[in-house]
Structure formats: structure tokens, C-alpha cells
């Protein structure tokens, strides 16, 4: 080989090395999504591919099948946050298609908070599409409540003689309701400029908090039946997911609440109180227990998802100091990722219920996936 040829070869090798270095430094576009969003996309894609049959759900399948009910609504709420975080048009289309198929409507329970939850999705699709006609059903629904507001007791009492929901569920008499309904009411005020919806949500939220929040423990009882109950060791019973609903609901409320609203400091103080308590209850593996005061290490991903979501949002919004709360978020997120199978199916989700219960690795549910998407969307924003 002559000198000129050797120089050319050296230059070629240097160029090849440089290109390889650049390739290592700059991953392909498909790999540039942050790992939390990549994990969330796998979970979302698995769930979207399994919406035609719910044979993998072991209990309460009819509740799961309701396209407007709270189970699917929670997944789609999570999908709105993932769509915002990833800008992936597939998720926007899935949300718009779901709304169009359902006519932006609600199920047949005109006052039940579980049925209000899908309204959070319709508010999102209306805002993204600019189609205010999508708001007509939620406006009609909430106006009917405001025209004749319920004054029933928040005590979780009996069901009507002919069957149906307990009387108190005409209001928000259980902790889950604080995720399902208030953010939809607050969001409708934001979308329409009509303050009546926010005023109703504010009043009812604090009525429920007065009834169910334990100021000594900084946690919520699931409903009034649990206030006097104790576990076998004499501990108060605070359901993990039940408090997850509230903590996640606070994020949704605060995200839509005007910065100058008179109640905002009160919501923020409650959020901080709960956060300070929750980080003391995280298990060694990163999951939160199904019964928060009972030390245990069985994985459970729905409550954990909501807690990671709330804590990460608190850091991102400046309400919580990262130095104090970031370790719990990182530990919780790592635990959530371990619960995702190779195919994207999320496991260890406690099934539908009203109290702490057993959970196994194969248990999955749409609300667990929704909480995972919410958590990932906030974890991805941490610096």
C-alpha cells in the first residue's frame, strides 16, 4: 500500500470511528423517548390492544366493560396525560375515537361520581379538538345536579329497598369519588368560565374531607363504615388505593384550579400533609401497602401508581422539595416498572373492591394502567 493509500485508509477509519461515536451518543429517534414514557407506551399499547375482551379480568367484569364508567375512564384519563407528554398522535386519535363512539355521553347514574369520571376525558378531547359541542352532555349533566343539589347524609348507609346504589352516593361519600368527580367539575368551570361548577366541587370536596379525613393520621378512611373499624392488630384501616384516589385527585384538581382561588392554599396544605405521611409508609420494595398502616411488602401497583404520580407532580410543581421526596419517587417508579411484563401488561393490581385485599402477580386492571400512565408522565418531567 502506498503512502497516499494509507492516508486515505486512515482518514476512512477515523471517519468510521467518528460516525460510530456519534451513533452511540445520538440514539435512533425511536429510542430517544425517556424511559418512563417508553414504559408507559408499552403499558398503554397493551391495554389498547385488549379492549375488545376482558377475559383477563377475574372479577367485576361488567364494571370493566362499561366504556363510560370509572374503570375505563381512569385508563383514558391516564392516556390523556401520556398523549400530552409524548405528543403521540395515536393516543390522541384513540381518545377522540372513544369519545365519538360514546357521543361524549355518560352512563345512566345522573349523580354518581363514578359516572362523572369520563367527563375529565371529554373535557380533554374538547379542548384539543376545539369542538365545544363535545361539552354539551357534561354541561347538561352537571346543570341537572345544580338545579336540585342533594343534601343526603354522607354516612355510608343502606341501599334502597329495590336495589341500586347506597343513598349517600348521590354525593361524594367515599374516598374514590374525590378522584372521579371534582376534577371534572373544576375542569368544566375552566372550560366554560362558569364558576358554579367549581363552587359546587369546592363545597362537596371539603364536606367529604370533613367526614372522612383523619387529621391525626393525615389519611382518608374509604367511607364512614371504616372510621370505627380496626384490623386484627388494632390498627386503623386506611386503604392504599382509596388514599391513592384522593392523592391523585388532588393533583387533577390543583392542575385545573385557578392560581388565585381562595381555597387553593387549603388544597395545597392538604396535599403536603398527605405527602409527608405517605413517604413514611412506603415499603422496602418501593410499593405502598394495600392497608397503609400495616407493614407488608406484597406489591400493589394501583395505589403505588397514584402515589408516585402525586409525589412527582408535587416536585415538578414546586410544592414538594425534591431532596425530601425524590428518593420515594425513584423507588416507587422502579417498583412499578418491575411489575410490567415483557408484553406491556401491568401486574399486581388489586382488583375492584372497597378495602385492602389480596393481590397476585397476574392481577391487572385498566385503572392500574391509568395510574401507571399518570405516574410515568410526571416522572418523565423530573430533572
mmCIF file of C-alpha atoms in Angstrom:
data_model
loop_
_atom_site.group_PDB
_atom_site.id
_atom_site.type_symbol
_atom_site.label_atom_id
_atom_site.label_comp_id
_atom_site.label_asym_id
_atom_site.label_seq_id
_atom_site.Cartn_x
_atom_site.Cartn_y
_atom_site.Cartn_z
ATOM 1 C CA UNK A 1 0.000 0.000 0.000
ATOM 2 C CA UNK A 2 1.428 3.429 -0.948
ATOM 3 C CA UNK A 3 1.591 6.381 1.418
ATOM 4 C CA UNK A 4 -1.388 8.133 -0.225
ATOM 5 C CA UNK A 5 -3.496 4.984 0.030
ATOM 6 C CA UNK A 6 -2.507 4.537 3.683
ATOM 7 C CA UNK A 7 -3.501 8.108 4.465
ATOM 8 C CA UNK A 8 -6.835 7.615 2.748
ATOM 9 C CA UNK A 9 -7.456 4.432 4.731
ATOM 10 C CA UNK A 10 -6.557 6.207 7.978
ATOM 11 C CA UNK A 11 -8.974 9.005 7.177
ATOM 12 C CA UNK A 12 -11.676 6.475 6.350
ATOM 13 C CA UNK A 13 -11.111 4.640 9.634
ATOM 14 C CA UNK A 14 -11.204 7.917 11.555
ATOM 15 C CA UNK A 15 -14.456 8.879 9.838
ATOM 16 C CA UNK A 16 -15.939 5.468 10.616
ATOM 17 C CA UNK A 17 -14.897 5.752 14.264
ATOM 18 C CA UNK A 18 -16.350 9.241 14.456
ATOM 19 C CA UNK A 19 -19.627 8.088 12.967
ATOM 20 C CA UNK A 20 -19.797 5.177 15.411
ATOM 21 C CA UNK A 21 -19.120 7.529 18.329
ATOM 22 C CA UNK A 22 -21.856 9.846 17.094
ATOM 23 C CA UNK A 23 -24.211 6.896 16.708
ATOM 24 C CA UNK A 24 -23.550 5.853 20.284
ATOM 25 C CA UNK A 25 -24.061 9.412 21.535
ATOM 26 C CA UNK A 26 -27.206 10.002 19.491
ATOM 27 C CA UNK A 27 -29.579 7.015 19.684
ATOM 28 C CA UNK A 28 -32.120 6.415 16.936
ATOM 29 C CA UNK A 29 -35.238 8.572 17.085
ATOM 30 C CA UNK A 30 -37.331 5.648 18.303
ATOM 31 C CA UNK A 31 -35.062 5.319 21.347
ATOM 32 C CA UNK A 32 -34.978 8.973 22.316
ATOM 33 C CA UNK A 33 -38.154 8.774 24.380
ATOM 34 C CA UNK A 34 -37.307 8.897 28.079
ATOM 35 C CA UNK A 35 -37.540 5.508 29.743
ATOM 36 C CA UNK A 36 -40.658 6.310 31.831
ATOM 37 C CA UNK A 37 -42.543 7.297 28.688
ATOM 38 C CA UNK A 38 -41.252 4.247 26.836
ATOM 39 C CA UNK A 39 -42.535 2.029 29.647
ATOM 40 C CA UNK A 40 -45.841 3.888 29.693
ATOM 41 C CA UNK A 41 -46.240 3.485 25.944
ATOM 42 C CA UNK A 42 -45.783 -0.277 26.282
ATOM 43 C CA UNK A 43 -48.441 -0.394 29.003
ATOM 44 C CA UNK A 44 -50.807 1.826 27.013
ATOM 45 C CA UNK A 45 -50.318 -0.172 23.827
ATOM 46 C CA UNK A 46 -51.005 -3.465 25.594
ATOM 47 C CA UNK A 47 -54.154 -2.071 27.152
ATOM 48 C CA UNK A 48 -55.452 -0.527 23.923
ATOM 49 C CA UNK A 49 -54.920 -3.870 22.190
ATOM 50 C CA UNK A 50 -57.034 -5.621 24.840
ATOM 51 C CA UNK A 51 -60.208 -3.521 24.921
ATOM 52 C CA UNK A 52 -62.444 -5.919 22.987
ATOM 53 C CA UNK A 53 -62.412 -8.746 25.510
ATOM 54 C CA UNK A 54 -61.782 -8.552 29.245
ATOM 55 C CA UNK A 55 -61.390 -12.252 29.932
ATOM 56 C CA UNK A 56 -58.146 -11.409 31.746
ATOM 57 C CA UNK A 57 -60.137 -9.579 34.456
ATOM 58 C CA UNK A 58 -61.109 -12.004 37.207
ATOM 59 C CA UNK A 59 -63.862 -10.038 38.982
ATOM 60 C CA UNK A 60 -66.402 -7.285 38.270
ATOM 61 C CA UNK A 61 -66.169 -7.814 34.525
ATOM 62 C CA UNK A 62 -69.385 -5.911 33.833
ATOM 63 C CA UNK A 63 -67.963 -2.829 35.558
ATOM 64 C CA UNK A 64 -64.833 -3.198 33.462
ATOM 65 C CA UNK A 65 -66.782 -3.438 30.206
ATOM 66 C CA UNK A 66 -68.574 -0.102 30.676
ATOM 67 C CA UNK A 67 -66.996 2.293 28.146
ATOM 68 C CA UNK A 68 -68.241 5.328 30.084
ATOM 69 C CA UNK A 69 -67.777 4.011 33.619
ATOM 70 C CA UNK A 70 -64.966 4.754 36.049
ATOM 71 C CA UNK A 71 -62.766 1.725 35.288
ATOM 72 C CA UNK A 72 -62.200 2.616 31.655
ATOM 73 C CA UNK A 73 -62.409 6.334 32.442
ATOM 74 C CA UNK A 74 -59.362 6.107 34.704
ATOM 75 C CA UNK A 75 -57.349 4.439 31.962
ATOM 76 C CA UNK A 76 -58.371 7.081 29.442
ATOM 77 C CA UNK A 77 -57.551 9.877 31.911
ATOM 78 C CA UNK A 78 -54.068 8.384 32.138
ATOM 79 C CA UNK A 79 -53.943 8.229 28.357
ATOM 80 C CA UNK A 80 -54.679 11.967 28.130
ATOM 81 C CA UNK A 81 -51.609 12.635 30.256
ATOM 82 C CA UNK A 82 -49.476 10.264 28.196
ATOM 83 C CA UNK A 83 -50.698 11.882 24.973
ATOM 84 C CA UNK A 84 -49.700 15.288 26.323
ATOM 85 C CA UNK A 85 -46.293 14.016 27.440
ATOM 86 C CA UNK A 86 -45.374 12.075 24.279
ATOM 87 C CA UNK A 87 -47.250 14.077 21.609
ATOM 88 C CA UNK A 88 -48.040 10.674 20.090
ATOM 89 C CA UNK A 89 -50.933 11.134 17.662
ATOM 90 C CA UNK A 90 -52.005 7.517 18.111
ATOM 91 C CA UNK A 91 -53.168 8.275 21.620
ATOM 92 C CA UNK A 92 -54.939 11.474 20.614
ATOM 93 C CA UNK A 93 -56.798 9.545 17.910
ATOM 94 C CA UNK A 94 -57.694 6.746 20.344
ATOM 95 C CA UNK A 95 -59.168 9.280 22.775
ATOM 96 C CA UNK A 96 -61.104 11.169 20.105
ATOM 97 C CA UNK A 97 -62.399 7.926 18.616
ATOM 98 C CA UNK A 98 -63.575 6.715 22.011
ATOM 99 C CA UNK A 99 -65.414 9.973 22.639
ATOM 100 C CA UNK A 100 -67.038 9.980 19.217
ATOM 101 C CA UNK A 101 -68.152 6.368 19.642
ATOM 102 C CA UNK A 102 -69.745 7.215 23.000
ATOM 103 C CA UNK A 103 -71.210 10.528 21.840
ATOM 104 C CA UNK A 104 -69.313 12.273 24.670
ATOM 105 C CA UNK A 105 -72.016 10.850 26.941
ATOM 106 C CA UNK A 106 -72.364 9.337 30.404
ATOM 107 C CA UNK A 107 -73.907 6.219 31.863
ATOM 108 C CA UNK A 108 -77.326 6.152 33.465
ATOM 109 C CA UNK A 109 -76.443 7.305 37.000
ATOM 110 C CA UNK A 110 -77.038 11.063 36.931
ATOM 111 C CA UNK A 111 -75.456 11.881 40.311
ATOM 112 C CA UNK A 112 -72.885 9.150 40.821
ATOM 113 C CA UNK A 113 -69.248 10.285 40.981
ATOM 114 C CA UNK A 114 -68.040 7.137 39.222
ATOM 115 C CA UNK A 115 -70.066 8.177 36.189
ATOM 116 C CA UNK A 116 -68.623 11.710 36.300
ATOM 117 C CA UNK A 117 -65.053 10.471 35.766
ATOM 118 C CA UNK A 118 -65.310 10.095 31.990
ATOM 119 C CA UNK A 119 -66.124 13.801 31.869
ATOM 120 C CA UNK A 120 -62.442 14.504 32.518
ATOM 121 C CA UNK A 121 -61.673 12.754 29.232
ATOM 122 C CA UNK A 122 -64.375 14.606 27.300
ATOM 123 C CA UNK A 123 -63.047 17.924 28.606
ATOM 124 C CA UNK A 124 -59.609 16.990 27.296
ATOM 125 C CA UNK A 125 -60.855 15.954 23.856
ATOM 126 C CA UNK A 126 -62.982 19.096 23.548
ATOM 127 C CA UNK A 127 -60.011 21.294 24.426
ATOM 128 C CA UNK A 128 -57.713 19.525 21.958
ATOM 129 C CA UNK A 129 -60.207 19.467 19.096
ATOM 130 C CA UNK A 130 -61.748 22.884 19.699
ATOM 131 C CA UNK A 131 -65.179 21.272 19.311
ATOM 132 C CA UNK A 132 -67.321 22.733 22.079
ATOM 133 C CA UNK A 133 -70.255 20.545 21.058
ATOM 134 C CA UNK A 134 -68.449 17.770 22.895
ATOM 135 C CA UNK A 135 -69.200 19.635 26.143
ATOM 136 C CA UNK A 136 -72.984 19.620 25.713
ATOM 137 C CA UNK A 137 -73.585 16.310 27.573
ATOM 138 C CA UNK A 138 -71.413 17.219 30.574
ATOM 139 C CA UNK A 139 -72.989 20.668 30.840
ATOM 140 C CA UNK A 140 -76.477 19.145 30.788
ATOM 141 C CA UNK A 141 -75.485 16.526 33.361
ATOM 142 C CA UNK A 142 -73.939 18.944 35.835
ATOM 143 C CA UNK A 143 -76.639 21.584 35.360
ATOM 144 C CA UNK A 144 -79.231 18.998 36.395
ATOM 145 C CA UNK A 145 -77.330 18.392 39.638
ATOM 146 C CA UNK A 146 -77.025 22.119 40.337
ATOM 147 C CA UNK A 147 -80.747 22.586 39.738
ATOM 148 C CA UNK A 148 -81.541 20.186 42.593
ATOM 149 C CA UNK A 149 -78.430 19.550 44.709
ATOM 150 C CA UNK A 150 -78.584 16.563 47.023
ATOM 151 C CA UNK A 151 -78.460 17.047 50.776
ATOM 152 C CA UNK A 152 -78.341 13.375 51.788
ATOM 153 C CA UNK A 153 -76.099 12.367 54.660
ATOM 154 C CA UNK A 154 -72.531 11.341 53.848
ATOM 155 C CA UNK A 155 -72.862 8.344 56.162
ATOM 156 C CA UNK A 156 -72.433 5.208 54.066
ATOM 157 C CA UNK A 157 -75.811 3.688 54.787
ATOM 158 C CA UNK A 158 -78.074 1.094 53.209
ATOM 159 C CA UNK A 159 -79.168 0.703 49.621
ATOM 160 C CA UNK A 160 -82.743 1.440 48.512
ATOM 161 C CA UNK A 161 -85.177 -1.462 49.077
ATOM 162 C CA UNK A 162 -85.396 -2.129 45.352
ATOM 163 C CA UNK A 163 -81.624 -2.250 44.953
ATOM 164 C CA UNK A 164 -79.196 0.200 43.424
ATOM 165 C CA UNK A 165 -76.500 2.433 44.854
ATOM 166 C CA UNK A 166 -76.464 3.495 48.524
ATOM 167 C CA UNK A 167 -78.372 6.715 49.094
ATOM 168 C CA UNK A 168 -75.231 8.617 50.068
ATOM 169 C CA UNK A 169 -73.682 8.076 46.642
ATOM 170 C CA UNK A 170 -75.837 10.880 45.316
ATOM 171 C CA UNK A 171 -72.945 12.816 46.883
ATOM 172 C CA UNK A 172 -69.227 12.092 47.290
ATOM 173 C CA UNK A 173 -69.427 9.878 50.361
ATOM 174 C CA UNK A 174 -66.439 7.619 49.613
ATOM 175 C CA UNK A 175 -62.795 8.415 49.005
ATOM 176 C CA UNK A 176 -62.703 7.162 45.407
ATOM 177 C CA UNK A 177 -65.188 9.875 44.481
ATOM 178 C CA UNK A 178 -62.589 12.576 45.103
ATOM 179 C CA UNK A 179 -60.674 11.373 42.060
ATOM 180 C CA UNK A 180 -63.687 10.649 39.885
ATOM 181 C CA UNK A 181 -65.764 13.801 40.130
ATOM 182 C CA UNK A 182 -64.187 17.049 41.419
ATOM 183 C CA UNK A 183 -61.644 17.476 38.620
ATOM 184 C CA UNK A 184 -64.425 17.184 36.049
ATOM 185 C CA UNK A 185 -66.423 19.893 37.804
ATOM 186 C CA UNK A 186 -63.394 22.171 38.212
ATOM 187 C CA UNK A 187 -62.394 21.499 34.617
ATOM 188 C CA UNK A 188 -65.830 22.444 33.322
ATOM 189 C CA UNK A 189 -65.589 25.812 35.066
ATOM 190 C CA UNK A 190 -62.210 26.326 33.422
ATOM 191 C CA UNK A 191 -63.606 25.365 30.011
ATOM 192 C CA UNK A 192 -66.785 27.450 30.191
ATOM 193 C CA UNK A 193 -65.950 30.299 32.559
ATOM 194 C CA UNK A 194 -68.993 29.355 34.647
ATOM 195 C CA UNK A 195 -67.916 29.440 38.301
ATOM 196 C CA UNK A 196 -70.939 27.479 39.544
ATOM 197 C CA UNK A 197 -69.313 24.141 38.764
ATOM 198 C CA UNK A 198 -66.158 24.979 40.693
ATOM 199 C CA UNK A 199 -68.182 26.292 43.626
ATOM 200 C CA UNK A 200 -70.094 23.009 43.809
ATOM 201 C CA UNK A 201 -66.917 20.916 43.621
ATOM 202 C CA UNK A 202 -65.201 23.001 46.280
ATOM 203 C CA UNK A 203 -68.128 22.725 48.677
ATOM 204 C CA UNK A 204 -68.591 18.982 48.212
ATOM 205 C CA UNK A 205 -64.875 18.167 48.361
ATOM 206 C CA UNK A 206 -64.489 19.786 51.756
ATOM 207 C CA UNK A 207 -67.705 18.218 53.035
ATOM 208 C CA UNK A 208 -66.300 14.791 52.172
ATOM 209 C CA UNK A 209 -62.948 15.680 53.701
ATOM 210 C CA UNK A 210 -64.662 16.767 56.897
ATOM 211 C CA UNK A 211 -66.389 13.379 57.001
ATOM 212 C CA UNK A 212 -63.528 11.037 56.048
ATOM 213 C CA UNK A 213 -60.147 12.680 56.645
ATOM 214 C CA UNK A 214 -58.304 11.687 59.809
ATOM 215 C CA UNK A 215 -56.341 14.811 60.841
ATOM 216 C CA UNK A 216 -54.177 12.792 63.220
ATOM 217 C CA UNK A 217 -53.043 10.297 60.572
ATOM 218 C CA UNK A 218 -53.290 12.608 57.526
ATOM 219 C CA UNK A 219 -55.098 9.874 55.619
ATOM 220 C CA UNK A 220 -58.648 9.213 54.429
ATOM 221 C CA UNK A 221 -60.981 6.453 55.504
ATOM 222 C CA UNK A 222 -62.567 4.845 52.459
ATOM 223 C CA UNK A 223 -66.054 5.652 53.779
ATOM 224 C CA UNK A 224 -67.825 6.113 57.098
ATOM 225 C CA UNK A 225 -68.062 2.357 57.737
ATOM 226 C CA UNK A 226 -64.279 2.221 58.254
ATOM 227 C CA UNK A 227 -63.942 5.012 60.801
ATOM 228 C CA UNK A 228 -64.505 2.719 63.765
ATOM 229 C CA UNK A 229 -63.070 -0.464 62.246
ATOM 230 C CA UNK A 230 -59.671 -1.829 63.235
ATOM 231 C CA UNK A 231 -57.545 -4.627 61.828
ATOM 232 C CA UNK A 232 -56.502 -7.717 63.791
ATOM 233 C CA UNK A 233 -53.627 -5.776 65.369
ATOM 234 C CA UNK A 234 -55.876 -2.895 66.423
ATOM 235 C CA UNK A 235 -54.716 -0.505 63.689
ATOM 236 C CA UNK A 236 -56.955 1.902 61.807
ATOM 237 C CA UNK A 237 -57.734 0.738 58.279
ATOM 238 C CA UNK A 238 -56.632 3.149 55.571
ATOM 239 C CA UNK A 239 -56.955 1.565 52.151
ATOM 240 C CA UNK A 240 -53.947 2.124 49.903
ATOM 241 C CA UNK A 241 -55.813 2.701 46.660
ATOM 242 C CA UNK A 242 -58.541 4.608 48.489
ATOM 243 C CA UNK A 243 -55.937 7.172 49.522
ATOM 244 C CA UNK A 244 -54.355 6.943 46.086
ATOM 245 C CA UNK A 245 -57.643 8.086 44.585
ATOM 246 C CA UNK A 246 -57.624 11.152 46.820
ATOM 247 C CA UNK A 247 -53.951 11.979 46.274
ATOM 248 C CA UNK A 248 -54.262 11.616 42.515
ATOM 249 C CA UNK A 249 -57.500 13.567 42.611
ATOM 250 C CA UNK A 250 -55.766 16.449 44.366
ATOM 251 C CA UNK A 251 -53.267 16.635 41.513
ATOM 252 C CA UNK A 252 -56.093 16.779 38.986
ATOM 253 C CA UNK A 253 -57.943 19.454 40.983
ATOM 254 C CA UNK A 254 -54.881 21.627 41.576
ATOM 255 C CA UNK A 255 -53.913 21.368 37.910
ATOM 256 C CA UNK A 256 -57.236 22.952 36.890
ATOM 257 C CA UNK A 257 -57.832 25.256 39.865
ATOM 258 C CA UNK A 258 -57.158 28.981 39.311
ATOM 259 C CA UNK A 259 -53.952 30.154 40.968
ATOM 260 C CA UNK A 260 -55.845 32.861 42.856
ATOM 261 C CA UNK A 261 -58.761 30.726 44.041
ATOM 262 C CA UNK A 262 -59.412 31.285 47.782
ATOM 263 C CA UNK A 263 -59.350 27.540 48.510
ATOM 264 C CA UNK A 264 -56.074 26.841 46.738
ATOM 265 C CA UNK A 265 -53.892 27.235 49.866
ATOM 266 C CA UNK A 266 -56.168 24.782 51.637
ATOM 267 C CA UNK A 267 -55.837 22.161 48.885
ATOM 268 C CA UNK A 268 -52.078 22.640 48.798
ATOM 269 C CA UNK A 269 -51.798 22.260 52.567
ATOM 270 C CA UNK A 270 -53.807 19.027 52.437
ATOM 271 C CA UNK A 271 -51.648 17.733 49.598
ATOM 272 C CA UNK A 272 -48.460 18.445 51.567
ATOM 273 C CA UNK A 273 -49.840 16.815 54.720
ATOM 274 C CA UNK A 274 -50.703 13.639 52.842
ATOM 275 C CA UNK A 275 -47.359 13.598 51.028
ATOM 276 C CA UNK A 276 -45.414 13.869 54.273
ATOM 277 C CA UNK A 277 -47.339 10.938 55.721
ATOM 278 C CA UNK A 278 -47.216 8.776 52.613
ATOM 279 C CA UNK A 279 -43.432 8.747 52.276
ATOM 280 C CA UNK A 280 -43.201 7.237 55.760
ATOM 281 C CA UNK A 281 -45.405 4.309 54.705
ATOM 282 C CA UNK A 282 -43.617 3.134 51.556
ATOM 283 C CA UNK A 283 -42.492 -0.491 51.683
ATOM 284 C CA UNK A 284 -38.924 -1.682 51.308
ATOM 285 C CA UNK A 285 -39.539 -2.817 47.714
ATOM 286 C CA UNK A 286 -40.944 0.567 46.727
ATOM 287 C CA UNK A 287 -44.639 -0.320 46.778
ATOM 288 C CA UNK A 288 -47.183 1.075 49.206
ATOM 289 C CA UNK A 289 -49.179 -1.466 51.236
ATOM 290 C CA UNK A 290 -52.804 -2.267 50.411
ATOM 291 C CA UNK A 291 -53.529 -1.309 54.043
ATOM 292 C CA UNK A 292 -51.314 1.676 54.672
ATOM 293 C CA UNK A 293 -50.631 1.226 58.384
ATOM 294 C CA UNK A 294 -49.927 -2.500 58.068
ATOM 295 C CA UNK A 295 -46.241 -3.185 57.369
ATOM 296 C CA UNK A 296 -46.057 -5.536 54.381
ATOM 297 C CA UNK A 297 -44.109 -5.966 51.168
ATOM 298 C CA UNK A 298 -46.672 -7.511 48.814
ATOM 299 C CA UNK A 299 -46.548 -5.481 45.583
ATOM 300 C CA UNK A 300 -49.617 -3.411 44.649
ATOM 301 C CA UNK A 301 -49.436 -1.094 41.665
ATOM 302 C CA UNK A 302 -52.655 0.918 41.541
ATOM 303 C CA UNK A 303 -52.181 2.742 44.839
ATOM 304 C CA UNK A 304 -48.435 2.944 44.225
ATOM 305 C CA UNK A 305 -49.063 4.435 40.787
ATOM 306 C CA UNK A 306 -51.212 7.207 42.203
ATOM 307 C CA UNK A 307 -48.728 7.963 44.980
ATOM 308 C CA UNK A 308 -45.789 8.175 42.564
ATOM 309 C CA UNK A 309 -47.917 10.363 40.290
ATOM 310 C CA UNK A 310 -48.768 12.741 43.111
ATOM 311 C CA UNK A 311 -45.298 12.949 44.605
ATOM 312 C CA UNK A 312 -43.644 13.504 41.224
ATOM 313 C CA UNK A 313 -46.205 16.166 40.341
ATOM 314 C CA UNK A 314 -45.587 17.816 43.708
ATOM 315 C CA UNK A 315 -41.866 18.054 42.946
ATOM 316 C CA UNK A 316 -42.475 19.289 39.400
ATOM 317 C CA UNK A 317 -44.931 21.945 40.586
ATOM 318 C CA UNK A 318 -42.623 23.201 43.337
ATOM 319 C CA UNK A 319 -44.901 22.150 46.190
ATOM 320 C CA UNK A 320 -42.582 19.392 47.435
ATOM 321 C CA UNK A 321 -38.790 19.621 47.860
ATOM 322 C CA UNK A 322 -37.004 17.120 45.638
ATOM 323 C CA UNK A 323 -34.372 16.421 48.290
ATOM 324 C CA UNK A 324 -37.046 15.017 50.594
ATOM 325 C CA UNK A 325 -39.392 13.332 48.129
ATOM 326 C CA UNK A 326 -37.346 12.292 45.094
ATOM 327 C CA UNK A 327 -35.992 9.104 46.736
ATOM 328 C CA UNK A 328 -39.538 7.829 47.322
ATOM 329 C CA UNK A 329 -40.489 8.652 43.738
ATOM 330 C CA UNK A 330 -37.456 6.868 42.300
ATOM 331 C CA UNK A 331 -38.011 3.839 44.493
ATOM 332 C CA UNK A 332 -41.712 3.739 43.665
ATOM 333 C CA UNK A 333 -41.153 4.159 39.949
ATOM 334 C CA UNK A 334 -38.595 1.338 39.891
ATOM 335 C CA UNK A 335 -41.147 -0.869 41.642
ATOM 336 C CA UNK A 336 -43.834 -0.001 39.103
ATOM 337 C CA UNK A 337 -41.525 -0.798 36.191
ATOM 338 C CA UNK A 338 -40.750 -4.218 37.688
ATOM 339 C CA UNK A 339 -44.462 -5.027 37.593
ATOM 340 C CA UNK A 340 -44.682 -4.616 33.803
ATOM 341 C CA UNK A 341 -44.402 -7.832 31.823
ATOM 342 C CA UNK A 342 -42.406 -8.206 28.595
ATOM 343 C CA UNK A 343 -45.619 -7.718 26.612
ATOM 344 C CA UNK A 344 -46.543 -4.482 28.425
ATOM 345 C CA UNK A 345 -49.185 -5.954 30.723
ATOM 346 C CA UNK A 346 -49.139 -4.362 34.177
ATOM 347 C CA UNK A 347 -49.458 -6.820 37.045
ATOM 348 C CA UNK A 348 -50.012 -6.711 40.796
ATOM 349 C CA UNK A 349 -53.151 -4.544 40.530
ATOM 350 C CA UNK A 350 -55.603 -5.066 43.377
ATOM 351 C CA UNK A 351 -58.952 -5.892 41.852
ATOM 352 C CA UNK A 352 -62.132 -3.828 42.225
ATOM 353 C CA UNK A 353 -63.146 -3.524 45.862
ATOM 354 C CA UNK A 354 -63.730 -1.196 48.774
ATOM 355 C CA UNK A 355 -60.947 -2.199 51.176
ATOM 356 C CA UNK A 356 -57.482 -3.759 51.393
ATOM 357 C CA UNK A 357 -57.470 -7.198 49.792
ATOM 358 C CA UNK A 358 -55.123 -9.830 48.421
ATOM 359 C CA UNK A 359 -53.311 -9.260 45.138
ATOM 360 C CA UNK A 360 -51.240 -11.564 42.936
ATOM 361 C CA UNK A 361 -48.765 -11.020 40.125
ATOM 362 C CA UNK A 362 -51.236 -11.794 37.327
ATOM 363 C CA UNK A 363 -53.887 -9.335 38.538
ATOM 364 C CA UNK A 364 -54.363 -6.420 36.164
ATOM 365 C CA UNK A 365 -56.996 -3.721 35.635
ATOM 366 C CA UNK A 366 -57.490 -0.649 33.493
ATOM 367 C CA UNK A 367 -57.363 1.789 36.403
ATOM 368 C CA UNK A 368 -53.971 0.380 37.371
ATOM 369 C CA UNK A 369 -52.731 1.015 33.849
ATOM 370 C CA UNK A 370 -54.184 4.522 34.005
ATOM 371 C CA UNK A 371 -52.360 5.275 37.249
ATOM 372 C CA UNK A 372 -49.138 3.949 35.688
ATOM 373 C CA UNK A 373 -49.510 6.312 32.715
ATOM 374 C CA UNK A 374 -50.118 9.267 35.026
ATOM 375 C CA UNK A 375 -47.069 8.371 37.113
ATOM 376 C CA UNK A 376 -44.843 7.971 34.065
ATOM 377 C CA UNK A 377 -45.978 11.280 32.619
ATOM 378 C CA UNK A 378 -44.845 13.115 35.749
ATOM 379 C CA UNK A 379 -41.708 11.065 36.440
ATOM 380 C CA UNK A 380 -40.538 11.821 32.897
ATOM 381 C CA UNK A 381 -40.538 15.552 33.736
ATOM 382 C CA UNK A 382 -38.263 15.264 36.761
ATOM 383 C CA UNK A 383 -34.849 16.856 36.379
#
